[in-house]
Tab-separated table of C-alpha atoms and ligand atoms in Angstrom:
chain	number	residue	atom	x	y	z
A	1	UNK	CA	0.478	0.281	-0.399
A	2	UNK	CA	1.058	3.305	-1.503
A	3	UNK	CA	1.813	5.874	2.148
A	4	UNK	CA	-0.616	8.613	1.852
A	5	UNK	CA	2.216	11.455	3.243
A	6	UNK	CA	3.791	9.838	-0.099
A	7	UNK	CA	3.818	11.065	-3.631
A	8	UNK	CA	1.350	7.732	-5.703
A	9	UNK	CA	4.356	7.503	-8.744
A	10	UNK	CA	7.129	7.985	-6.497
A	11	UNK	CA	5.424	4.952	-4.516
A	12	UNK	CA	4.552	3.095	-7.796
A	13	UNK	CA	8.180	3.331	-8.941
A	14	UNK	CA	9.732	1.434	-5.299
A	15	UNK	CA	6.819	-1.409	-5.676
A	16	UNK	CA	7.692	-1.775	-8.864
A	17	UNK	CA	11.123	-2.345	-8.479
A	18	UNK	CA	10.568	-4.782	-5.638
A	19	UNK	CA	8.536	-6.917	-7.776
A	20	UNK	CA	5.429	-6.937	-6.428
A	21	UNK	CA	1.784	-7.532	-7.782
A	22	UNK	CA	-0.037	-5.277	-7.487
A	23	UNK	CA	-0.579	-1.883	-5.885
A	24	UNK	CA	-3.077	-0.927	-2.771
A	25	UNK	CA	-4.076	2.530	-4.137
A	26	UNK	CA	-4.813	4.316	-0.556
A	27	UNK	CA	-6.050	7.104	-2.240
A	28	UNK	CA	-6.069	9.607	1.180
A	29	UNK	CA	-4.974	13.449	1.841
A	30	UNK	CA	-2.389	15.252	2.696
A	31	UNK	CA	-0.520	13.426	-0.670
A	32	UNK	CA	-2.732	10.742	-2.219
A	33	UNK	CA	-6.000	12.703	-1.672
A	34	UNK	CA	-7.811	11.998	-4.787
A	35	UNK	CA	-7.868	15.524	-5.638
A	36	UNK	CA	-4.376	15.635	-5.158
A	37	UNK	CA	-4.066	12.453	-7.375
A	38	UNK	CA	-4.442	12.388	-11.430
A	39	UNK	CA	-5.469	9.068	-12.288
A	40	UNK	CA	-4.846	9.588	-15.816
A	41	UNK	CA	-0.764	10.438	-14.749
A	42	UNK	CA	-1.064	6.850	-12.378
A	43	UNK	CA	-2.889	4.755	-15.717
A	44	UNK	CA	-0.169	5.580	-17.239
A	45	UNK	CA	2.966	4.365	-14.439
A	46	UNK	CA	1.152	0.787	-14.200
A	47	UNK	CA	0.848	0.092	-17.200
A	48	UNK	CA	4.493	0.757	-17.511
A	49	UNK	CA	5.285	-1.024	-14.611
A	50	UNK	CA	2.688	-3.658	-15.283
A	51	UNK	CA	1.637	-3.414	-11.872
A	52	UNK	CA	-2.411	-4.252	-11.277
A	53	UNK	CA	-3.603	-2.123	-8.490
A	54	UNK	CA	-6.329	-2.341	-6.430
A	55	UNK	CA	-8.722	-0.008	-4.679
A	56	UNK	CA	-8.392	1.345	-0.882
A	57	UNK	CA	-9.986	4.544	0.974
A	58	UNK	CA	-9.377	6.638	3.938
A	59	UNK	CA	-10.728	5.269	7.501
A	60	UNK	CA	-11.978	7.504	8.831
A	61	UNK	CA	-14.964	8.625	7.199
A	62	UNK	CA	-17.906	8.958	8.519
A	63	UNK	CA	-20.609	7.636	6.875
A	64	UNK	CA	-22.893	6.100	9.752
A	65	UNK	CA	-22.861	10.156	11.086
A	66	UNK	CA	-26.014	11.109	12.373
A	67	UNK	CA	-24.914	14.266	10.899
A	68	UNK	CA	-26.453	13.634	6.791
A	69	UNK	CA	-24.717	16.201	5.959
A	70	UNK	CA	-21.194	14.916	7.388
A	71	UNK	CA	-22.820	11.267	5.860
A	72	UNK	CA	-23.272	12.729	2.687
A	73	UNK	CA	-20.228	14.294	2.652
A	74	UNK	CA	-18.670	10.973	3.219
A	75	UNK	CA	-20.292	9.380	0.238
A	76	UNK	CA	-19.397	12.337	-2.088
A	77	UNK	CA	-16.034	11.976	-1.245
A	78	UNK	CA	-16.348	8.623	-1.793
A	79	UNK	CA	-18.024	8.296	-4.914
A	80	UNK	CA	-14.935	11.381	-5.599
A	81	UNK	CA	-12.532	7.681	-5.281
A	82	UNK	CA	-14.963	5.092	-6.542
A	83	UNK	CA	-14.402	7.762	-10.183
A	84	UNK	CA	-10.884	8.051	-10.209
A	85	UNK	CA	-10.495	4.112	-9.679
A	86	UNK	CA	-13.522	3.812	-12.489
A	87	UNK	CA	-9.922	6.181	-14.370
A	88	UNK	CA	-7.015	4.140	-13.320
A	89	UNK	CA	-8.840	0.460	-13.858
A	90	UNK	CA	-9.096	-0.502	-9.972
A	91	UNK	CA	-12.041	-3.064	-10.536
A	92	UNK	CA	-12.427	-3.020	-6.576
A	93	UNK	CA	-12.597	-0.681	-4.017
A	94	UNK	CA	-12.860	-0.509	-0.051
A	95	UNK	CA	-14.993	0.838	2.063
A	96	UNK	CA	-14.194	0.973	5.487
A	97	UNK	CA	-17.571	0.933	7.458
A	98	UNK	CA	-18.333	3.945	10.737
A	99	UNK	CA	-19.468	3.008	14.324
A	100	UNK	CA	-18.240	6.170	15.564
A	101	UNK	CA	-22.138	6.922	16.619
A	102	UNK	CA	-22.430	8.377	19.865
A	103	UNK	CA	-25.965	7.907	21.835
A	104	UNK	CA	-27.053	6.276	19.283
A	105	UNK	CA	-27.273	2.096	19.916
A	106	UNK	CA	-26.262	0.448	16.922
A	107	UNK	CA	-29.106	-0.157	14.730
A	108	UNK	CA	-28.647	3.245	13.970
A	109	UNK	CA	-25.214	3.287	12.433
A	110	UNK	CA	-25.740	-0.075	10.915
A	111	UNK	CA	-29.199	1.427	9.004
A	112	UNK	CA	-26.533	4.439	7.801
A	113	UNK	CA	-23.700	1.983	7.172
A	114	UNK	CA	-26.883	0.536	4.639
A	115	UNK	CA	-27.338	3.794	3.237
A	116	UNK	CA	-24.087	4.942	2.689
A	117	UNK	CA	-22.896	1.505	1.835
A	118	UNK	CA	-26.509	1.043	-0.790
A	119	UNK	CA	-25.574	3.880	-2.904
A	120	UNK	CA	-21.921	4.182	-3.256
A	121	UNK	CA	-22.115	-0.009	-4.579
A	122	UNK	CA	-24.994	1.729	-7.164
A	123	UNK	CA	-22.744	4.069	-7.622
A	124	UNK	CA	-19.914	1.391	-8.527
A	125	UNK	CA	-22.127	-0.444	-10.932
A	126	UNK	CA	-22.482	2.247	-13.090
A	127	UNK	CA	-18.823	2.895	-13.196
A	128	UNK	CA	-17.892	-0.717	-13.274
A	129	UNK	CA	-15.732	-0.885	-9.957
A	130	UNK	CA	-16.886	-3.458	-6.921
A	131	UNK	CA	-16.711	-1.824	-3.199
A	132	UNK	CA	-16.227	-3.940	-0.424
A	133	UNK	CA	-16.257	-3.537	3.233
A	134	UNK	CA	-13.345	-4.602	5.125
A	135	UNK	CA	-13.606	-6.029	8.798
A	136	UNK	CA	-12.975	-4.186	11.453
A	137	UNK	CA	-12.072	-5.064	15.149
A	138	UNK	CA	-14.677	-4.757	18.267
A	139	UNK	CA	-17.602	-3.918	15.731
A	140	UNK	CA	-17.418	-5.876	11.808
A	141	UNK	CA	-15.161	-8.569	13.130
A	142	UNK	CA	-17.432	-11.258	13.122
A	143	UNK	CA	-19.647	-13.679	10.985
A	144	UNK	CA	-22.268	-11.966	12.851
A	145	UNK	CA	-22.215	-8.223	12.816
A	146	UNK	CA	-20.495	-8.301	9.159
A	147	UNK	CA	-23.547	-9.810	7.770
A	148	UNK	CA	-25.614	-6.914	8.993
A	149	UNK	CA	-24.173	-5.372	5.997
A	150	UNK	CA	-23.111	-8.593	4.106
A	151	UNK	CA	-26.862	-9.793	4.108
A	152	UNK	CA	-28.130	-6.699	2.900
A	153	UNK	CA	-26.359	-5.732	0.259
A	154	UNK	CA	-25.908	-9.022	-1.820
A	155	UNK	CA	-23.352	-7.023	-4.553
A	156	UNK	CA	-21.437	-5.690	-1.591
A	157	UNK	CA	-18.093	-7.886	-1.571
A	158	UNK	CA	-15.788	-8.738	1.516
A	159	UNK	CA	-12.299	-7.250	2.399
A	160	UNK	CA	-10.725	-9.963	4.874
A	161	UNK	CA	-7.883	-7.920	7.077
A	162	UNK	CA	-6.084	-10.905	8.642
A	163	UNK	CA	-4.270	-8.723	11.157
A	164	UNK	CA	-7.919	-6.814	12.711
A	165	UNK	CA	-9.743	-10.420	12.268
A	166	UNK	CA	-7.118	-11.253	15.344
A	167	UNK	CA	-7.761	-8.262	17.538
A	168	UNK	CA	-10.424	-8.252	20.128
A	169	UNK	CA	-11.333	-11.026	19.858
A	170	UNK	CA	-11.281	-14.496	21.570
A	171	UNK	CA	-9.486	-16.724	18.199
A	172	UNK	CA	-8.507	-15.553	15.157
A	173	UNK	CA	-11.990	-15.060	13.218
A	174	UNK	CA	-10.469	-14.993	9.717
A	175	UNK	CA	-10.986	-18.725	9.056
A	176	UNK	CA	-14.731	-18.575	10.661
A	177	UNK	CA	-15.436	-15.111	7.946
A	178	UNK	CA	-13.700	-17.627	5.313
A	179	UNK	CA	-16.062	-19.995	5.776
A	180	UNK	CA	-18.645	-17.944	6.166
A	181	UNK	CA	-18.441	-15.538	3.473
A	182	UNK	CA	-15.591	-17.059	1.525
A	183	UNK	CA	-18.375	-16.420	-1.766
A	184	UNK	CA	-17.564	-13.293	-1.308
A	185	UNK	CA	-14.183	-12.727	-1.011
A	186	UNK	CA	-12.330	-10.625	-3.236
A	187	UNK	CA	-9.195	-8.571	-1.583
A	188	UNK	CA	-7.008	-9.652	1.861
A	189	UNK	CA	-5.172	-7.942	3.955
A	190	UNK	CA	-1.950	-9.756	6.189
A	191	UNK	CA	0.051	-8.501	8.845
A	192	UNK	CA	0.992	-9.744	12.257
A	193	UNK	CA	-0.114	-7.990	15.391
A	194	UNK	CA	0.163	-9.107	19.830
A	195	UNK	CA	-4.046	-9.924	19.498
A	196	UNK	CA	-5.208	-7.867	22.104
A	197	UNK	CA	-6.458	-4.150	20.988
A	198	UNK	CA	-3.094	-2.412	18.748
A	199	UNK	CA	-2.780	-2.851	15.230
A	200	UNK	CA	0.678	-2.445	15.043
A	201	UNK	CA	0.562	-3.617	11.412
A	202	UNK	CA	4.154	-5.574	11.967
A	203	UNK	CA	5.872	-8.098	9.742
A	204	UNK	CA	5.343	-11.110	9.448
A	205	UNK	CA	5.985	-13.626	11.957
A	206	UNK	CA	6.585	-10.539	14.571
A	207	UNK	CA	3.028	-11.286	16.371
A	208	UNK	CA	1.548	-13.929	17.660
A	209	UNK	CA	-0.711	-14.743	14.006
A	210	UNK	CA	-0.678	-17.995	12.670
A	211	UNK	CA	-0.212	-17.132	9.243
A	212	UNK	CA	0.549	-20.210	7.931
A	213	UNK	CA	-3.119	-21.632	8.963
A	214	UNK	CA	-4.743	-18.589	7.693
A	215	UNK	CA	-3.089	-18.743	4.110
A	216	UNK	CA	-3.918	-22.088	3.502
A	217	UNK	CA	-7.975	-21.833	5.280
A	218	UNK	CA	-7.501	-18.656	2.688
A	219	UNK	CA	-6.564	-21.338	-0.497
A	220	UNK	CA	-8.409	-23.722	0.462
A	221	UNK	CA	-10.993	-21.778	-0.124
A	222	UNK	CA	-10.063	-21.663	-3.876
A	223	UNK	CA	-9.233	-17.889	-2.650
A	224	UNK	CA	-6.796	-16.810	-6.301
A	225	UNK	CA	-6.918	-13.375	-5.924
A	226	UNK	CA	-5.066	-10.120	-4.252
A	227	UNK	CA	-3.703	-10.019	-1.051
A	228	UNK	CA	-2.119	-6.959	0.530
A	229	UNK	CA	1.047	-7.501	2.570
A	230	UNK	CA	0.415	-4.155	4.575
A	231	UNK	CA	3.413	-4.550	6.054
A	232	UNK	CA	4.084	-0.590	8.291
A	233	UNK	CA	7.403	0.250	8.313
A	234	UNK	CA	9.995	2.801	7.221
A	235	UNK	CA	12.620	-0.073	6.526
A	236	UNK	CA	11.462	-1.714	2.896
A	237	UNK	CA	12.979	-5.058	4.097
A	238	UNK	CA	10.376	-5.777	6.283
A	239	UNK	CA	7.738	-5.487	3.614
A	240	UNK	CA	10.255	-7.793	1.504
A	241	UNK	CA	10.707	-10.557	4.249
A	242	UNK	CA	6.708	-10.378	4.801
A	243	UNK	CA	6.646	-11.031	0.601
A	244	UNK	CA	8.780	-13.879	1.059
A	245	UNK	CA	7.351	-15.496	3.712
A	246	UNK	CA	3.536	-15.497	1.978
A	247	UNK	CA	5.134	-16.746	-1.187
A	248	UNK	CA	6.659	-20.191	0.427
A	249	UNK	CA	3.689	-20.491	2.752
A	250	UNK	CA	1.447	-20.358	-0.950
A	251	UNK	CA	3.440	-22.802	-2.945
A	252	UNK	CA	4.091	-25.302	-0.098
A	253	UNK	CA	3.438	-28.342	-1.564
A	254	UNK	CA	0.508	-28.782	1.941
A	255	UNK	CA	-0.951	-25.558	1.046
A	256	UNK	CA	-2.478	-26.760	-1.915
A	257	UNK	CA	-5.172	-28.125	-3.174
A	258	UNK	CA	-5.129	-28.252	-6.491
A	259	UNK	CA	-1.418	-27.983	-7.270
A	260	UNK	CA	-2.177	-24.666	-8.833
A	261	UNK	CA	0.058	-21.375	-7.891
A	262	UNK	CA	-1.360	-17.899	-8.262
A	263	UNK	CA	-0.167	-15.714	-11.181
B	301	LIG	ZN1	-6.591	-3.044	6.054
């Protein structure tokens, strides 16, 4: 994933040099805001490097807000991202469900999230960009919690974050989410942490997540799509190391149901 403080074209360059398969392109301020990024230039850079692209958006947009004007503004900003991703050529864009509605019950912000998501799914359909929802620790991390968003909206995809699935839970929920909604899975995030509440975004192997187990579950489910290594460190060798670990697990014979390897 590109760093929102860095120039997107420069980020694409080092990812191509590292021989990654794709960029998880987050369009968010300051440097990667949709009003600062030129979609045509991004598409050109992707074509030149051969990198594919998945769309990501800011996690802090209040799309479930009790303030209707703020909810509308969040949808407007996410629509702007959808339009940019359509031009860039991203097949899917993620959104983060919102729960910041003090003094309201869960049913309220679920309803508001659903209103916002329904509109975005509609816009995305016209633009040719699918919308997927990312699981988050706390309120959107179990099968039952995500069902409240996924069941009413059959075209909404699931974006599984295996690191988030390890936070504020007794055991990692990734396997159960894959079992329940593997057929809705469109993208995955992978990073390590030590459970509890700290979303550490560590390199693979640096925390307590059984990465090999969850990658095997993912593969056994038939998933063969994109996996972002959401490893946040200024030292990019941690990302390279995580890439090598993931590749080793994915290619291991015991992880293979049908013997296929990802392209
Ligand atoms: Zn994530």
